[in-house]
Amino acid sequence: MGQKVNPIGMRLGINRTWDSRWFATSASYGKLLHEDFKIRDFLTEKLGKAASVAKIV
């Protein structure tokens, strides 16, 4: 049996890039990561699935 691999993680170096591009110190990394998720959730909630937004970068 084969191993199941996340397709997005597999394609990151080939034909995709990271969804988020930002840098942080190790002390503030967790806080900024949480903030990134909150922003994405807010935009998805406000725009909705009917807005035809493929990706929030």
PDB file of N, CA and C in Angstrom:
ATOM      1  N   MET A   1       0.830  -1.184   0.000  1.00  0.00           N
ATOM      2  CA  MET A   1       0.000   0.000   0.000  1.00  0.00           C
ATOM      3  C   MET A   1       0.875   1.247   0.000  1.00  0.00           C
ATOM      4  N   GLY A   2       0.402   2.267  -0.691  1.00  0.00           N
ATOM      5  CA  GLY A   2       1.151   3.516  -0.761  1.00  0.00           C
ATOM      6  C   GLY A   2       0.842   4.428   0.412  1.00  0.00           C
ATOM      7  N   GLN A   3       1.660   5.404   0.577  1.00  0.00           N
ATOM      8  CA  GLN A   3       1.460   6.392   1.636  1.00  0.00           C
ATOM      9  C   GLN A   3       0.628   7.547   1.101  1.00  0.00           C
ATOM     10  N   LYS A   4      -0.247   8.082   1.940  1.00  0.00           N
ATOM     11  CA  LYS A   4      -1.065   9.226   1.541  1.00  0.00           C
ATOM     12  C   LYS A   4      -0.280  10.504   1.807  1.00  0.00           C
ATOM     13  N   VAL A   5      -0.204  11.343   0.805  1.00  0.00           N
ATOM     14  CA  VAL A   5       0.575  12.571   0.884  1.00  0.00           C
ATOM     15  C   VAL A   5      -0.350  13.751   0.606  1.00  0.00           C
ATOM     16  N   ASN A   6      -0.145  14.833   1.333  1.00  0.00           N
ATOM     17  CA  ASN A   6      -0.914  16.044   1.106  1.00  0.00           C
ATOM     18  C   ASN A   6      -0.528  16.620  -0.255  1.00  0.00           C
ATOM     19  N   PRO A   7      -1.479  16.766  -1.199  1.00  0.00           N
ATOM     20  CA  PRO A   7      -1.121  17.228  -2.541  1.00  0.00           C
ATOM     21  C   PRO A   7      -0.594  18.661  -2.587  1.00  0.00           C
ATOM     22  N   ILE A   8      -1.060  19.525  -1.700  1.00  0.00           N
ATOM     23  CA  ILE A   8      -0.567  20.905  -1.695  1.00  0.00           C
ATOM     24  C   ILE A   8       0.887  20.928  -1.243  1.00  0.00           C
ATOM     25  N   GLY A   9       1.201  20.186  -0.204  1.00  0.00           N
ATOM     26  CA  GLY A   9       2.577  20.129   0.277  1.00  0.00           C
ATOM     27  C   GLY A   9       3.514  19.514  -0.749  1.00  0.00           C
ATOM     28  N   MET A  10       3.007  18.579  -1.511  1.00  0.00           N
ATOM     29  CA  MET A  10       3.823  17.921  -2.522  1.00  0.00           C
ATOM     30  C   MET A  10       4.148  18.861  -3.684  1.00  0.00           C
ATOM     31  N   ARG A  11       3.222  19.770  -4.015  1.00  0.00           N
ATOM     32  CA  ARG A  11       3.397  20.649  -5.173  1.00  0.00           C
ATOM     33  C   ARG A  11       4.036  21.993  -4.842  1.00  0.00           C
ATOM     34  N   LEU A  12       4.338  22.262  -3.587  1.00  0.00           N
ATOM     35  CA  LEU A  12       4.839  23.584  -3.212  1.00  0.00           C
ATOM     36  C   LEU A  12       6.106  23.979  -3.959  1.00  0.00           C
ATOM     37  N   GLY A  13       6.993  23.075  -4.163  1.00  0.00           N
ATOM     38  CA  GLY A  13       8.230  23.424  -4.847  1.00  0.00           C
ATOM     39  C   GLY A  13       8.149  23.306  -6.350  1.00  0.00           C
ATOM     40  N   ILE A  14       7.080  22.714  -6.864  1.00  0.00           N
ATOM     41  CA  ILE A  14       6.995  22.441  -8.298  1.00  0.00           C
ATOM     42  C   ILE A  14       6.167  23.495  -9.028  1.00  0.00           C
ATOM     43  N   ASN A  15       4.880  23.569  -8.705  1.00  0.00           N
ATOM     44  CA  ASN A  15       4.022  24.484  -9.453  1.00  0.00           C
ATOM     45  C   ASN A  15       3.118  25.339  -8.566  1.00  0.00           C
ATOM     46  N   ARG A  16       3.390  25.399  -7.298  1.00  0.00           N
ATOM     47  CA  ARG A  16       2.624  26.253  -6.391  1.00  0.00           C
ATOM     48  C   ARG A  16       3.582  26.979  -5.462  1.00  0.00           C
ATOM     49  N   THR A  17       3.069  28.018  -4.825  1.00  0.00           N
ATOM     50  CA  THR A  17       3.846  28.715  -3.808  1.00  0.00           C
ATOM     51  C   THR A  17       3.053  28.688  -2.516  1.00  0.00           C
ATOM     52  N   TRP A  18       3.640  29.199  -1.462  1.00  0.00           N
ATOM     53  CA  TRP A  18       2.956  29.266  -0.185  1.00  0.00           C
ATOM     54  C   TRP A  18       1.767  30.214  -0.290  1.00  0.00           C
ATOM     55  N   ASP A  19       0.702  29.943   0.458  1.00  0.00           N
ATOM     56  CA  ASP A  19      -0.462  30.823   0.455  1.00  0.00           C
ATOM     57  C   ASP A  19      -0.173  32.127   1.186  1.00  0.00           C
ATOM     58  N   SER A  20       0.653  32.088   2.203  1.00  0.00           N
ATOM     59  CA  SER A  20       1.017  33.294   2.953  1.00  0.00           C
ATOM     60  C   SER A  20       2.513  33.531   2.815  1.00  0.00           C
ATOM     61  N   ARG A  21       2.872  34.801   2.706  1.00  0.00           N
ATOM     62  CA  ARG A  21       4.291  35.155   2.632  1.00  0.00           C
ATOM     63  C   ARG A  21       4.557  36.274   3.617  1.00  0.00           C
ATOM     64  N   TRP A  22       5.089  35.920   4.761  1.00  0.00           N
ATOM     65  CA  TRP A  22       5.461  36.909   5.764  1.00  0.00           C
ATOM     66  C   TRP A  22       6.522  36.302   6.657  1.00  0.00           C
ATOM     67  N   PHE A  23       7.245  37.172   7.331  1.00  0.00           N
ATOM     68  CA  PHE A  23       8.339  36.747   8.193  1.00  0.00           C
ATOM     69  C   PHE A  23       8.114  37.302   9.587  1.00  0.00           C
ATOM     70  N   ALA A  24       8.580  36.569  10.583  1.00  0.00           N
ATOM     71  CA  ALA A  24       8.416  37.015  11.965  1.00  0.00           C
ATOM     72  C   ALA A  24       9.536  36.428  12.811  1.00  0.00           C
ATOM     73  N   THR A  25       9.772  37.073  13.925  1.00  0.00           N
ATOM     74  CA  THR A  25      10.719  36.513  14.888  1.00  0.00           C
ATOM     75  C   THR A  25      10.043  35.350  15.595  1.00  0.00           C
ATOM     76  N   SER A  26      10.810  34.505  16.200  1.00  0.00           N
ATOM     77  CA  SER A  26      10.227  33.339  16.862  1.00  0.00           C
ATOM     78  C   SER A  26       9.331  33.734  18.026  1.00  0.00           C
ATOM     79  N   ALA A  27       9.584  34.887  18.624  1.00  0.00           N
ATOM     80  CA  ALA A  27       8.761  35.334  19.755  1.00  0.00           C
ATOM     81  C   ALA A  27       7.357  35.736  19.316  1.00  0.00           C
ATOM     82  N   SER A  28       7.215  36.292  18.115  1.00  0.00           N
ATOM     83  CA  SER A  28       5.903  36.772  17.673  1.00  0.00           C
ATOM     84  C   SER A  28       5.264  35.879  16.616  1.00  0.00           C
ATOM     85  N   TYR A  29       5.889  34.753  16.288  1.00  0.00           N
ATOM     86  CA  TYR A  29       5.400  33.895  15.209  1.00  0.00           C
ATOM     87  C   TYR A  29       3.989  33.374  15.479  1.00  0.00           C
ATOM     88  N   GLY A  30       3.749  32.846  16.659  1.00  0.00           N
ATOM     89  CA  GLY A  30       2.439  32.287  16.987  1.00  0.00           C
ATOM     90  C   GLY A  30       1.333  33.319  16.923  1.00  0.00           C
ATOM     91  N   LYS A  31       1.605  34.507  17.444  1.00  0.00           N
ATOM     92  CA  LYS A  31       0.616  35.584  17.439  1.00  0.00           C
ATOM     93  C   LYS A  31       0.276  35.994  16.006  1.00  0.00           C
ATOM     94  N   LEU A  32       1.298  36.137  15.166  1.00  0.00           N
ATOM     95  CA  LEU A  32       1.068  36.550  13.785  1.00  0.00           C
ATOM     96  C   LEU A  32       0.395  35.456  12.961  1.00  0.00           C
ATOM     97  N   LEU A  33       0.701  34.206  13.249  1.00  0.00           N
ATOM     98  CA  LEU A  33       0.035  33.108  12.558  1.00  0.00           C
ATOM     99  C   LEU A  33      -1.452  33.093  12.889  1.00  0.00           C
ATOM    100  N   HIS A  34      -1.773  33.278  14.157  1.00  0.00           N
ATOM    101  CA  HIS A  34      -3.168  33.346  14.586  1.00  0.00           C
ATOM    102  C   HIS A  34      -3.872  34.520  13.907  1.00  0.00           C
ATOM    103  N   GLU A  35      -3.202  35.655  13.823  1.00  0.00           N
ATOM    104  CA  GLU A  35      -3.771  36.838  13.169  1.00  0.00           C
ATOM    105  C   GLU A  35      -4.019  36.579  11.680  1.00  0.00           C
ATOM    106  N   ASP A  36      -3.109  35.854  11.025  1.00  0.00           N
ATOM    107  CA  ASP A  36      -3.271  35.515   9.615  1.00  0.00           C
ATOM    108  C   ASP A  36      -4.528  34.678   9.412  1.00  0.00           C
ATOM    109  N   PHE A  37      -4.748  33.684  10.276  1.00  0.00           N
ATOM    110  CA  PHE A  37      -5.948  32.852  10.178  1.00  0.00           C
ATOM    111  C   PHE A  37      -7.211  33.672  10.409  1.00  0.00           C
ATOM    112  N   LYS A  38      -7.162  34.589  11.372  1.00  0.00           N
ATOM    113  CA  LYS A  38      -8.333  35.417  11.654  1.00  0.00           C
ATOM    114  C   LYS A  38      -8.674  36.312  10.461  1.00  0.00           C
ATOM    115  N   ILE A  39      -7.669  36.870   9.810  1.00  0.00           N
ATOM    116  CA  ILE A  39      -7.905  37.714   8.636  1.00  0.00           C
ATOM    117  C   ILE A  39      -8.513  36.895   7.506  1.00  0.00           C
ATOM    118  N   ARG A  40      -7.973  35.706   7.264  1.00  0.00           N
ATOM    119  CA  ARG A  40      -8.510  34.846   6.206  1.00  0.00           C
ATOM    120  C   ARG A  40      -9.954  34.450   6.496  1.00  0.00           C
ATOM    121  N   ASP A  41     -10.248  34.091   7.748  1.00  0.00           N
ATOM    122  CA  ASP A  41     -11.619  33.731   8.115  1.00  0.00           C
ATOM    123  C   ASP A  41     -12.562  34.914   7.953  1.00  0.00           C
ATOM    124  N   PHE A  42     -12.112  36.110   8.340  1.00  0.00           N
ATOM    125  CA  PHE A  42     -12.932  37.308   8.207  1.00  0.00           C
ATOM    126  C   PHE A  42     -13.261  37.575   6.736  1.00  0.00           C
ATOM    127  N   LEU A  43     -12.239  37.521   5.875  1.00  0.00           N
ATOM    128  CA  LEU A  43     -12.476  37.782   4.457  1.00  0.00           C
ATOM    129  C   LEU A  43     -13.371  36.724   3.828  1.00  0.00           C
ATOM    130  N   THR A  44     -13.180  35.471   4.204  1.00  0.00           N
ATOM    131  CA  THR A  44     -14.028  34.410   3.681  1.00  0.00           C
ATOM    132  C   THR A  44     -15.465  34.598   4.145  1.00  0.00           C
ATOM    133  N   GLU A  45     -15.639  35.011   5.394  1.00  0.00           N
ATOM    134  CA  GLU A  45     -16.979  35.236   5.931  1.00  0.00           C
ATOM    135  C   GLU A  45     -17.655  36.412   5.235  1.00  0.00           C
ATOM    136  N   LYS A  46     -16.930  37.523   5.058  1.00  0.00           N
ATOM    137  CA  LYS A  46     -17.511  38.723   4.447  1.00  0.00           C
ATOM    138  C   LYS A  46     -17.758  38.543   2.952  1.00  0.00           C
ATOM    139  N   LEU A  47     -16.821  37.917   2.254  1.00  0.00           N
ATOM    140  CA  LEU A  47     -16.969  37.751   0.813  1.00  0.00           C
ATOM    141  C   LEU A  47     -17.839  36.556   0.468  1.00  0.00           C
ATOM    142  N   GLY A  48     -17.783  35.542   1.293  1.00  0.00           N
ATOM    143  CA  GLY A  48     -18.587  34.349   1.074  1.00  0.00           C
ATOM    144  C   GLY A  48     -18.060  33.501  -0.071  1.00  0.00           C
ATOM    145  N   LYS A  49     -18.617  32.344  -0.193  1.00  0.00           N
ATOM    146  CA  LYS A  49     -18.215  31.438  -1.267  1.00  0.00           C
ATOM    147  C   LYS A  49     -18.760  31.908  -2.612  1.00  0.00           C
ATOM    148  N   ALA A  50     -19.841  32.677  -2.619  1.00  0.00           N
ATOM    149  CA  ALA A  50     -20.459  33.138  -3.860  1.00  0.00           C
ATOM    150  C   ALA A  50     -19.659  34.241  -4.538  1.00  0.00           C
ATOM    151  N   ALA A  51     -18.644  34.790  -3.874  1.00  0.00           N
ATOM    152  CA  ALA A  51     -17.859  35.880  -4.448  1.00  0.00           C
ATOM    153  C   ALA A  51     -16.842  35.378  -5.470  1.00  0.00           C
ATOM    154  N   SER A  52     -16.698  34.079  -5.611  1.00  0.00           N
ATOM    155  CA  SER A  52     -15.775  33.460  -6.567  1.00  0.00           C
ATOM    156  C   SER A  52     -14.329  33.881  -6.342  1.00  0.00           C
ATOM    157  N   VAL A  53     -13.914  33.946  -5.096  1.00  0.00           N
ATOM    158  CA  VAL A  53     -12.524  34.246  -4.762  1.00  0.00           C
ATOM    159  C   VAL A  53     -11.783  32.921  -4.682  1.00  0.00           C
ATOM    160  N   ALA A  54     -10.822  32.736  -5.569  1.00  0.00           N
ATOM    161  CA  ALA A  54     -10.111  31.465  -5.625  1.00  0.00           C
ATOM    162  C   ALA A  54      -9.140  31.303  -4.470  1.00  0.00           C
ATOM    163  N   LYS A  55      -8.411  32.384  -4.147  1.00  0.00           N
ATOM    164  CA  LYS A  55      -7.394  32.272  -3.113  1.00  0.00           C
ATOM    165  C   LYS A  55      -7.157  33.637  -2.492  1.00  0.00           C
ATOM    166  N   ILE A  56      -7.002  33.666  -1.186  1.00  0.00           N
ATOM    167  CA  ILE A  56      -6.664  34.891  -0.477  1.00  0.00           C
ATOM    168  C   ILE A  56      -5.176  34.847  -0.199  1.00  0.00           C
ATOM    169  N   VAL A  57      -4.433  35.750  -0.812  1.00  0.00           N
ATOM    170  CA  VAL A  57      -2.973  35.756  -0.664  1.00  0.00           C
ATOM    171  C   VAL A  57      -2.564  36.878   0.246  1.00  0.00           C
TER     172      VAL A  57
END
